């Protein structure tokens, strides 16, 4: 499939790497190669394994290691992080390098243009520019710490005309910046579509392996349920995020939770080993004051949808947009997840990898075989960098979901408690039972209920 044009009839079994796998008479389990000096936490698989037919490449053990619910492990050392990384994706690194830096140029366009032309109130700011519109978090104040640009990388006109009328937040029309009026935005649209298309395609490949895991572990799970729902979906939303530098007041914002933090520098790989530079990691140590300035770039939350692809992050000088070396970046800043034992873990996604997180919809559909993970983004500590550089962060999640009318029904062999008890972080996110109020409620209704609970939850 050509980069930037993604077919609704993806056939992973026809890829060259998978054809070689079909020579095996029986499914081959993925291996777990590790550096002897490291014990693995972040699971990394190779693209050729993800794109292989599950009948020929069994990734179930690794998916359980990455996504399994509470019942998967009671050991902190083996507790799933709720995230998986994928390496050697064709054209991915180049596409990421081309697109992410655009966030700085976008965030520094004239404010009147961003608000008056590039924003879309009719979609509840789910297309185009959004800054200061969210009020997530305990303080329920407008979130000025970050800005977002939303777009659909698959099509400019998703869904039918009636679906766009019924679900304006799910099927908004794209609003692209004017590349002629703003030359610094040249190639923005094409690079956005290219990276988003690659990420969506990888997610679709992954769904076949999630299906295979659920079919093995969960009685009554419908064959190919997730893949069939994802392969043709047009509900794909890219979110280019720009985290503005935090002033000392924002960085010192109080947080009532006391979080125990462990820095992670170790990985599991399905094929190749990876040496991670851990010179900035303080393993098994808490922050100097864990009750302050923890989730101040994005508060703790679960992804409420199906699957979220992540393109890692990029730290830049806010004044110039120049990428910053590690020496300028607070090693405790970045993405944190809560593992199944309740620990908050800093996760660094290798630069050549794309990551995927599980949303709450999959937790429901699999009866808790896989579970969503609370996560947040922590900004740099005040005073950490004394050279005057204002550090900004860029990231790009891409949400791949089913239609809003999709029924969130647990498998016949599961009870409601299987779904609810598989997750963690009840002190960090609104409880799932208060949002998934009945078996079979539609994805659209679940999203709306979740939005309301997050905005009102303390």
Short mmCIF file of C-alpha atoms in Angstrom, two decimals:
data_model
loop_
_atom_site.label_atom_id
_atom_site.label_comp_id
_atom_site.label_asym_id
_atom_site.label_seq_id
_atom_site.Cartn_x
_atom_site.Cartn_y
_atom_site.Cartn_z
CA UNK A 1 0.00 0.00 0.00
CA UNK A 2 1.49 3.35 -0.99
CA UNK A 3 2.36 5.74 1.81
CA UNK A 4 -0.44 8.27 2.29
CA UNK A 5 -3.14 6.19 0.59
CA UNK A 6 -4.66 3.49 2.76
CA UNK A 7 -7.06 0.89 1.43
CA UNK A 8 -10.15 -0.19 3.34
CA UNK A 9 -9.29 -3.78 2.39
CA UNK A 10 -5.89 -4.10 4.04
CA UNK A 11 -4.44 -7.56 3.47
CA UNK A 12 -1.53 -8.03 5.85
CA UNK A 13 -1.26 -11.66 4.78
CA UNK A 14 -0.02 -10.51 1.37
CA UNK A 15 3.01 -8.60 2.63
CA UNK A 16 6.44 -9.97 1.81
CA UNK A 17 7.38 -10.55 5.44
CA UNK A 18 4.19 -12.46 6.11
CA UNK A 19 4.52 -14.62 3.01
CA UNK A 20 7.79 -15.86 4.44
CA UNK A 21 6.05 -16.65 7.72
CA UNK A 22 3.44 -18.78 5.91
CA UNK A 23 6.12 -21.34 5.17
CA UNK A 24 5.75 -22.53 8.75
CA UNK A 25 3.41 -25.46 9.23
CA UNK A 26 2.26 -24.21 12.64
CA UNK A 27 2.00 -20.77 14.24
CA UNK A 28 5.34 -19.56 15.55
CA UNK A 29 5.46 -17.73 18.88
CA UNK A 30 7.30 -14.43 18.84
CA UNK A 31 10.62 -14.54 20.66
CA UNK A 32 11.63 -12.26 23.51
CA UNK A 33 15.22 -11.22 22.89
CA UNK A 34 16.70 -9.18 25.71
CA UNK A 35 19.97 -7.61 26.69
CA UNK A 36 21.20 -9.78 29.60
CA UNK A 37 21.76 -6.65 31.68
CA UNK A 38 18.13 -5.62 31.41
CA UNK A 39 14.83 -7.07 32.52
CA UNK A 40 12.05 -5.99 30.25
CA UNK A 41 9.00 -3.82 30.88
CA UNK A 42 8.17 -1.99 27.67
CA UNK A 43 7.23 -4.60 25.07
CA UNK A 44 8.62 -3.95 21.59
CA UNK A 45 7.57 -6.00 18.56
CA UNK A 46 8.74 -5.81 14.98
CA UNK A 47 6.51 -4.56 12.19
CA UNK A 48 6.97 -7.79 10.25
CA UNK A 49 5.47 -9.65 13.21
CA UNK A 50 2.56 -7.22 13.54
CA UNK A 51 1.82 -7.41 9.82
CA UNK A 52 1.96 -11.22 9.82
CA UNK A 53 -1.17 -13.33 9.91
CA UNK A 54 -1.89 -14.40 13.53
CA UNK A 55 -2.19 -17.97 12.26
CA UNK A 56 1.52 -17.83 11.44
CA UNK A 57 2.85 -15.54 14.17
CA UNK A 58 1.52 -15.88 17.70
CA UNK A 59 1.93 -12.57 19.52
CA UNK A 60 -0.49 -13.46 22.32
CA UNK A 61 2.17 -13.80 25.06
CA UNK A 62 3.62 -10.39 24.23
CA UNK A 63 0.21 -8.73 23.98
CA UNK A 64 -0.71 -10.10 27.39
CA UNK A 65 2.58 -8.78 28.69
CA UNK A 66 1.78 -5.34 27.29
CA UNK A 67 -2.01 -5.01 27.65
CA UNK A 68 -3.23 -7.66 30.10
CA UNK A 69 -5.70 -6.69 32.81
CA UNK A 70 -5.34 -7.05 36.56
CA UNK A 71 -5.56 -10.84 36.40
CA UNK A 72 -2.51 -11.02 34.11
CA UNK A 73 0.04 -10.52 36.88
CA UNK A 74 0.18 -9.57 40.53
CA UNK A 75 3.93 -8.95 40.36
CA UNK A 76 5.16 -5.38 40.01
CA UNK A 77 8.17 -6.57 38.01
CA UNK A 78 5.92 -8.24 35.44
CA UNK A 79 2.95 -5.89 35.62
CA UNK A 80 1.72 -4.76 32.18
CA UNK A 81 2.19 -1.10 31.34
CA UNK A 82 -0.79 -0.97 28.97
CA UNK A 83 1.40 0.11 26.04
CA UNK A 84 3.29 -1.65 23.25
CA UNK A 85 5.96 -0.29 20.88
CA UNK A 86 6.46 -1.30 17.25
CA UNK A 87 9.77 -1.01 15.42
CA UNK A 88 10.87 -1.04 11.75
CA UNK A 89 7.63 0.41 10.36
CA UNK A 90 8.22 1.30 6.70
CA UNK A 91 8.56 5.07 6.12
CA UNK A 92 7.47 5.85 9.69
CA UNK A 93 10.60 7.56 11.01
CA UNK A 94 10.88 9.85 7.99
CA UNK A 95 7.18 10.73 8.18
CA UNK A 96 7.44 11.51 11.89
CA UNK A 97 10.54 13.66 11.38
CA UNK A 98 8.75 15.58 8.63
CA UNK A 99 5.51 16.23 10.51
CA UNK A 100 6.16 16.78 14.22
CA UNK A 101 8.22 19.99 13.89
CA UNK A 102 5.25 21.66 12.16
CA UNK A 103 3.58 21.92 15.57
CA UNK A 104 5.88 24.76 16.59
CA UNK A 105 5.10 26.78 13.45
CA UNK A 106 1.39 26.11 13.87
CA UNK A 107 1.30 27.14 17.52
CA UNK A 108 3.00 30.43 16.66
CA UNK A 109 0.65 31.50 13.86
CA UNK A 110 -1.31 34.71 14.54
CA UNK A 111 -3.77 34.05 17.41
CA UNK A 112 -6.62 35.70 15.53
CA UNK A 113 -6.13 33.31 12.60
CA UNK A 114 -5.98 30.28 14.87
CA UNK A 115 -9.14 31.24 16.75
CA UNK A 116 -11.24 32.80 13.99
CA UNK A 117 -10.32 30.66 11.00
CA UNK A 118 -8.73 27.40 12.13
CA UNK A 119 -11.05 26.62 15.07
CA UNK A 120 -14.34 24.71 14.73
CA UNK A 121 -16.85 25.31 17.54
CA UNK A 122 -19.53 23.32 15.67
CA UNK A 123 -17.53 20.11 16.25
CA UNK A 124 -16.91 21.04 19.89
CA UNK A 125 -13.34 21.84 18.79
CA UNK A 126 -12.71 18.31 17.49
CA UNK A 127 -11.38 19.67 14.21
CA UNK A 128 -8.71 22.28 13.66
CA UNK A 129 -7.24 24.40 16.44
CA UNK A 130 -8.17 24.08 20.12
CA UNK A 131 -6.55 26.01 22.96
CA UNK A 132 -8.02 26.73 26.38
CA UNK A 133 -11.23 24.86 25.57
CA UNK A 134 -10.67 21.83 27.84
CA UNK A 135 -11.30 22.00 31.56
CA UNK A 136 -10.13 18.54 32.56
CA UNK A 137 -8.58 18.13 35.99
CA UNK A 138 -9.38 18.78 39.59
CA UNK A 139 -9.27 22.56 39.33
CA UNK A 140 -11.70 22.74 36.37
CA UNK A 141 -9.87 25.71 34.92
CA UNK A 142 -9.31 26.22 31.18
CA UNK A 143 -6.26 24.27 30.09
CA UNK A 144 -3.76 26.75 28.66
CA UNK A 145 -0.75 24.46 29.14
CA UNK A 146 -1.17 22.83 25.74
CA UNK A 147 -2.84 23.38 22.38
CA UNK A 148 -4.19 20.82 19.93
CA UNK A 149 -4.74 20.59 16.22
CA UNK A 150 -7.22 17.86 15.25
CA UNK A 151 -7.58 16.32 11.80
CA UNK A 152 -8.69 13.15 10.06
CA UNK A 153 -5.73 11.71 8.11
CA UNK A 154 -7.91 9.38 6.03
CA UNK A 155 -10.48 11.72 4.49
CA UNK A 156 -11.58 15.35 4.60
CA UNK A 157 -15.25 14.32 4.67
CA UNK A 158 -15.67 11.32 6.98
CA UNK A 159 -18.95 9.46 7.31
CA UNK A 160 -22.15 10.23 5.50
CA UNK A 161 -23.90 13.60 5.50
CA UNK A 162 -26.41 12.24 8.03
CA UNK A 163 -23.66 10.84 10.26
CA UNK A 164 -21.90 14.20 10.23
CA UNK A 165 -25.16 15.83 11.28
CA UNK A 166 -25.88 13.30 14.02
CA UNK A 167 -22.31 13.05 15.33
CA UNK A 168 -20.54 16.38 14.68
CA UNK A 169 -17.73 15.62 17.15
CA UNK A 170 -17.02 12.21 15.58
CA UNK A 171 -17.17 13.19 11.92
CA UNK A 172 -16.03 16.81 11.59
CA UNK A 173 -14.70 18.24 8.34
CA UNK A 174 -10.99 18.97 8.29
CA UNK A 175 -9.72 22.53 8.62
CA UNK A 176 -6.24 22.82 7.14
CA UNK A 177 -3.96 25.84 7.62
CA UNK A 178 -3.41 28.01 4.55
CA UNK A 179 0.03 26.99 3.30
CA UNK A 180 0.15 29.79 0.73
CA UNK A 181 -0.62 32.53 3.24
CA UNK A 182 1.83 31.01 5.73
CA UNK A 183 4.89 29.61 3.91
CA UNK A 184 6.25 28.18 7.18
CA UNK A 185 3.38 25.67 6.99
CA UNK A 186 4.44 24.29 3.60
CA UNK A 187 3.82 20.54 3.26
CA UNK A 188 1.82 20.45 6.50
CA UNK A 189 -1.26 18.79 5.01
CA UNK A 190 0.63 16.11 3.10
CA UNK A 191 2.96 15.24 5.96
CA UNK A 192 0.00 15.08 8.37
CA UNK A 193 -1.87 12.67 6.12
CA UNK A 194 1.20 10.55 5.53
CA UNK A 195 2.10 10.01 9.19
CA UNK A 196 -1.52 9.59 10.29
CA UNK A 197 -2.12 7.09 7.50
CA UNK A 198 0.90 5.01 8.46
CA UNK A 199 -0.14 4.94 12.11
CA UNK A 200 -3.70 3.99 11.30
CA UNK A 201 -2.51 1.13 9.07
CA UNK A 202 -0.27 -0.27 11.82
CA UNK A 203 -3.16 -0.15 14.29
CA UNK A 204 -5.34 -2.13 11.88
CA UNK A 205 -2.64 -4.79 11.63
CA UNK A 206 -2.47 -4.94 15.44
CA UNK A 207 -6.23 -5.49 15.76
CA UNK A 208 -5.94 -8.94 14.18
CA UNK A 209 -3.55 -10.02 16.91
CA UNK A 210 -5.74 -8.55 19.66
CA UNK A 211 -8.63 -10.53 18.18
CA UNK A 212 -6.52 -13.69 18.22
CA UNK A 213 -5.64 -13.14 21.88
CA UNK A 214 -9.24 -12.52 22.88
CA UNK A 215 -10.50 -15.52 20.92
CA UNK A 216 -8.08 -17.74 22.86
CA UNK A 217 -8.68 -16.28 26.30
CA UNK A 218 -12.32 -15.17 26.35
CA UNK A 219 -15.33 -17.45 25.98
CA UNK A 220 -17.85 -16.03 23.52
CA UNK A 221 -15.57 -13.41 21.92
CA UNK A 222 -16.80 -12.96 18.30
CA UNK A 223 -14.24 -14.02 15.71
CA UNK A 224 -12.44 -11.07 14.14
CA UNK A 225 -14.62 -8.52 15.94
CA UNK A 226 -12.04 -5.76 16.31
CA UNK A 227 -10.45 -6.12 12.89
CA UNK A 228 -13.82 -6.05 11.15
CA UNK A 229 -14.72 -2.88 13.04
CA UNK A 230 -11.42 -1.09 12.38
CA UNK A 231 -10.45 -2.04 8.83
CA UNK A 232 -13.03 0.22 7.19
CA UNK A 233 -13.53 2.86 9.85
CA UNK A 234 -13.39 6.55 8.97
CA UNK A 235 -13.46 7.59 12.60
CA UNK A 236 -9.76 8.35 12.78
CA UNK A 237 -8.58 11.45 14.62
CA UNK A 238 -5.04 12.77 14.70
CA UNK A 239 -4.17 15.21 17.48
CA UNK A 240 -1.01 17.25 17.03
CA UNK A 241 -0.17 18.57 20.49
CA UNK A 242 2.01 21.50 21.46
CA UNK A 243 2.82 21.80 25.16
CA UNK A 244 3.78 25.36 25.97
CA UNK A 245 6.60 26.04 28.44
CA UNK A 246 5.30 26.02 32.00
CA UNK A 247 5.84 29.05 34.17
CA UNK A 248 6.91 28.45 37.75
CA UNK A 249 3.36 28.88 39.03
CA UNK A 250 1.99 26.21 36.69
CA UNK A 251 4.89 23.90 37.38
CA UNK A 252 4.24 24.15 41.12
CA UNK A 253 0.51 23.41 40.84
CA UNK A 254 -0.56 21.33 43.82
CA UNK A 255 -1.72 17.77 43.31
CA UNK A 256 -3.32 15.85 46.15
CA UNK A 257 -2.17 12.39 45.06
CA UNK A 258 1.20 11.14 46.27
CA UNK A 259 2.65 9.22 43.34
CA UNK A 260 5.38 6.62 43.63
CA UNK A 261 7.51 6.87 40.52
CA UNK A 262 9.91 4.43 38.96
CA UNK A 263 11.88 5.45 35.86
CA UNK A 264 11.96 2.76 33.22
CA UNK A 265 14.95 2.10 30.98
CA UNK A 266 14.28 -1.49 29.99
CA UNK A 267 12.39 -3.11 27.15
CA UNK A 268 11.14 -6.45 25.85
CA UNK A 269 11.63 -7.05 22.16
CA UNK A 270 10.11 -9.68 19.93
CA UNK A 271 13.19 -9.87 17.69
CA UNK A 272 15.96 -7.31 18.19
CA UNK A 273 17.65 -6.04 21.34
CA UNK A 274 17.66 -2.36 22.21
CA UNK A 275 20.16 -0.51 24.33
CA UNK A 276 18.43 2.40 26.00
CA UNK A 277 20.42 5.39 27.23
CA UNK A 278 19.51 5.54 30.90
CA UNK A 279 21.97 8.15 32.06
CA UNK A 280 19.10 10.46 33.09
CA UNK A 281 17.07 7.80 34.90
CA UNK A 282 16.80 7.58 38.68
CA UNK A 283 15.43 4.07 39.04
CA UNK A 284 13.21 3.28 42.02
CA UNK A 285 13.42 6.81 43.43
CA UNK A 286 10.57 9.20 44.11
CA UNK A 287 10.56 12.83 42.99
CA UNK A 288 11.89 15.30 45.55
CA UNK A 289 8.32 16.39 46.17
CA UNK A 290 5.85 13.98 44.57
CA UNK A 291 2.81 15.92 45.74
CA UNK A 292 3.57 18.83 43.41
CA UNK A 293 3.75 19.50 39.67
CA UNK A 294 3.12 15.95 38.51
CA UNK A 295 0.36 15.79 35.88
CA UNK A 296 0.59 19.47 34.93
CA UNK A 297 0.94 19.05 31.14
CA UNK A 298 -1.93 16.54 30.81
CA UNK A 299 -3.87 15.27 33.79
CA UNK A 300 -4.42 11.60 34.57
CA UNK A 301 -6.94 9.98 32.23
CA UNK A 302 -7.81 6.81 30.36
CA UNK A 303 -8.31 6.78 26.62
CA UNK A 304 -12.04 6.15 26.28
CA UNK A 305 -11.93 4.86 22.71
CA UNK A 306 -10.53 1.75 21.05
CA UNK A 307 -6.83 2.13 20.15
CA UNK A 308 -4.45 5.08 20.35
CA UNK A 309 -1.27 5.21 18.28
CA UNK A 310 1.55 7.37 19.67
CA UNK A 311 4.44 8.92 17.71
CA UNK A 312 6.61 9.55 20.75
CA UNK A 313 7.58 13.12 21.56
CA UNK A 314 9.87 15.94 20.52
CA UNK A 315 11.21 18.65 22.82
CA UNK A 316 11.97 22.02 21.25
CA UNK A 317 13.08 25.52 22.15
CA UNK A 318 9.80 27.45 22.22
CA UNK A 319 11.52 30.58 20.89
CA UNK A 320 13.08 28.98 17.81
CA UNK A 321 11.52 25.54 17.29
CA UNK A 322 14.96 23.94 17.40
CA UNK A 323 14.99 20.36 18.66
CA UNK A 324 16.66 20.11 22.07
CA UNK A 325 19.30 17.57 23.11
CA UNK A 326 18.66 15.38 26.17
CA UNK A 327 20.83 17.64 28.33
CA UNK A 328 18.16 20.37 28.06
CA UNK A 329 15.25 18.10 29.03
CA UNK A 330 14.18 17.32 32.58
CA UNK A 331 14.55 13.51 32.77
CA UNK A 332 11.39 13.32 34.86
CA UNK A 333 9.28 15.14 32.27
CA UNK A 334 7.20 13.11 29.84
CA UNK A 335 4.65 10.32 29.64
CA UNK A 336 3.68 8.36 32.77
CA UNK A 337 1.44 5.31 32.98
CA UNK A 338 -0.01 3.38 35.92
CA UNK A 339 0.85 -0.30 35.75
CA UNK A 340 -1.41 -3.06 37.06
CA UNK A 341 0.28 -2.98 40.48
CA UNK A 342 -0.62 0.70 40.89
CA UNK A 343 2.87 2.14 40.34
CA UNK A 344 3.27 5.23 38.17
CA UNK A 345 5.96 4.53 35.58
CA UNK A 346 7.73 6.92 33.23
CA UNK A 347 7.70 5.48 29.72
CA UNK A 348 10.10 6.66 27.04
CA UNK A 349 9.16 5.52 23.54
CA UNK A 350 12.29 4.82 21.44
CA UNK A 351 12.62 7.36 18.64
CA UNK A 352 12.33 4.72 15.92
CA UNK A 353 9.19 3.17 17.41
CA UNK A 354 5.49 3.86 17.27
CA UNK A 355 3.51 2.91 20.38
CA UNK A 356 -0.10 1.83 20.88
CA UNK A 357 -2.27 2.14 23.98
CA UNK A 358 -5.52 0.32 24.69
CA UNK A 359 -8.73 2.27 25.21
CA UNK A 360 -11.60 1.42 27.53
CA UNK A 361 -13.77 0.14 24.68
CA UNK A 362 -11.40 -2.79 24.18
CA UNK A 363 -11.46 -3.47 27.91
CA UNK A 364 -15.23 -3.88 27.58
CA UNK A 365 -15.25 -5.85 24.33
CA UNK A 366 -12.63 -8.35 25.55
CA UNK A 367 -14.21 -8.82 28.96
CA UNK A 368 -11.11 -7.38 30.62
CA UNK A 369 -8.58 -9.58 28.82
CA UNK A 370 -6.88 -6.30 27.89
CA UNK A 371 -7.29 -3.12 29.89
CA UNK A 372 -6.91 0.62 29.50
CA UNK A 373 -4.16 2.32 31.47
CA UNK A 374 -4.30 5.70 33.27
CA UNK A 375 -1.63 8.00 31.92
CA UNK A 376 -0.57 11.62 32.18
CA UNK A 377 2.16 13.96 30.96
CA UNK A 378 4.44 15.67 33.43
CA UNK A 379 6.13 18.96 32.59
CA UNK A 380 9.67 19.99 33.51
CA UNK A 381 10.32 20.87 37.12
CA UNK A 382 10.75 24.60 37.82
CA UNK A 383 14.35 25.70 37.77
CA UNK A 384 15.61 22.41 36.37
CA UNK A 385 17.15 24.08 33.32
CA UNK A 386 19.17 27.19 34.21
CA UNK A 387 20.26 28.24 30.71
CA UNK A 388 17.11 30.24 29.97
CA UNK A 389 15.71 27.92 27.27
CA UNK A 390 11.92 27.63 27.40
CA UNK A 391 11.19 23.96 26.79
CA UNK A 392 8.10 22.95 24.78
CA UNK A 393 6.95 19.43 23.97
CA UNK A 394 5.38 18.10 20.78
CA UNK A 395 3.50 14.81 20.47
CA UNK A 396 1.06 13.18 18.08
CA UNK A 397 -1.50 10.60 19.18
CA UNK A 398 -3.81 9.16 16.53
CA UNK A 399 -7.12 7.69 17.74
CA UNK A 400 -8.60 4.84 15.69
CA UNK A 401 -12.17 4.01 16.67
CA UNK A 402 -15.32 2.27 15.50
CA UNK A 403 -18.50 4.10 14.50
CA UNK A 404 -20.42 5.98 17.22
CA UNK A 405 -23.28 3.49 16.83
CA UNK A 406 -21.03 0.53 17.68
CA UNK A 407 -22.48 -1.40 20.67
CA UNK A 408 -20.08 -1.85 23.59
CA UNK A 409 -21.07 -5.38 24.54
CA UNK A 410 -18.95 -7.70 26.65
CA UNK A 411 -18.52 -11.32 25.51
CA UNK A 412 -21.20 -13.80 26.49
CA UNK A 413 -18.81 -15.73 28.72
CA UNK A 414 -17.97 -12.69 30.88
CA UNK A 415 -19.62 -10.86 33.73
CA UNK A 416 -19.61 -7.13 34.31
CA UNK A 417 -17.16 -7.57 37.17
CA UNK A 418 -14.60 -9.10 34.76
CA UNK A 419 -14.57 -5.84 32.83
CA UNK A 420 -14.57 -3.48 35.79
CA UNK A 421 -12.02 -5.32 37.92
CA UNK A 422 -9.44 -5.60 35.12
CA UNK A 423 -8.56 -1.91 35.23
CA UNK A 424 -6.59 0.21 37.67
CA UNK A 425 -6.34 3.81 38.78
CA UNK A 426 -9.73 4.43 40.31
CA UNK A 427 -8.16 7.26 42.28
CA UNK A 428 -6.93 8.88 39.05
CA UNK A 429 -9.86 8.57 36.62
CA UNK A 430 -13.67 8.46 36.92
CA UNK A 431 -14.71 4.84 37.59
CA UNK A 432 -15.70 2.94 34.45
CA UNK A 433 -18.95 1.70 36.00
CA UNK A 434 -20.18 5.30 36.24
CA UNK A 435 -19.70 5.76 32.49
CA UNK A 436 -20.35 2.33 30.94
CA UNK A 437 -23.76 2.21 32.53
CA UNK A 438 -25.26 -0.70 30.63
CA UNK A 439 -24.04 -3.57 28.51
CA UNK A 440 -24.53 -2.74 24.86
CA UNK A 441 -24.58 1.06 25.20
CA UNK A 442 -23.29 2.69 22.04
CA UNK A 443 -19.76 4.00 21.69
CA UNK A 444 -21.17 7.49 21.04
CA UNK A 445 -23.19 7.50 24.25
CA UNK A 446 -20.24 6.13 26.20
CA UNK A 447 -18.00 8.92 24.92
CA UNK A 448 -20.52 11.60 25.82
CA UNK A 449 -20.98 10.17 29.32
CA UNK A 450 -17.22 9.96 29.77
CA UNK A 451 -16.74 13.59 28.73
CA UNK A 452 -19.35 14.69 31.23
CA UNK A 453 -17.84 12.64 34.06
CA UNK A 454 -14.31 13.87 33.37
CA UNK A 455 -15.43 17.47 33.37
CA UNK A 456 -17.35 17.07 36.63
CA UNK A 457 -15.11 14.57 38.45
CA UNK A 458 -12.97 15.70 41.36
#
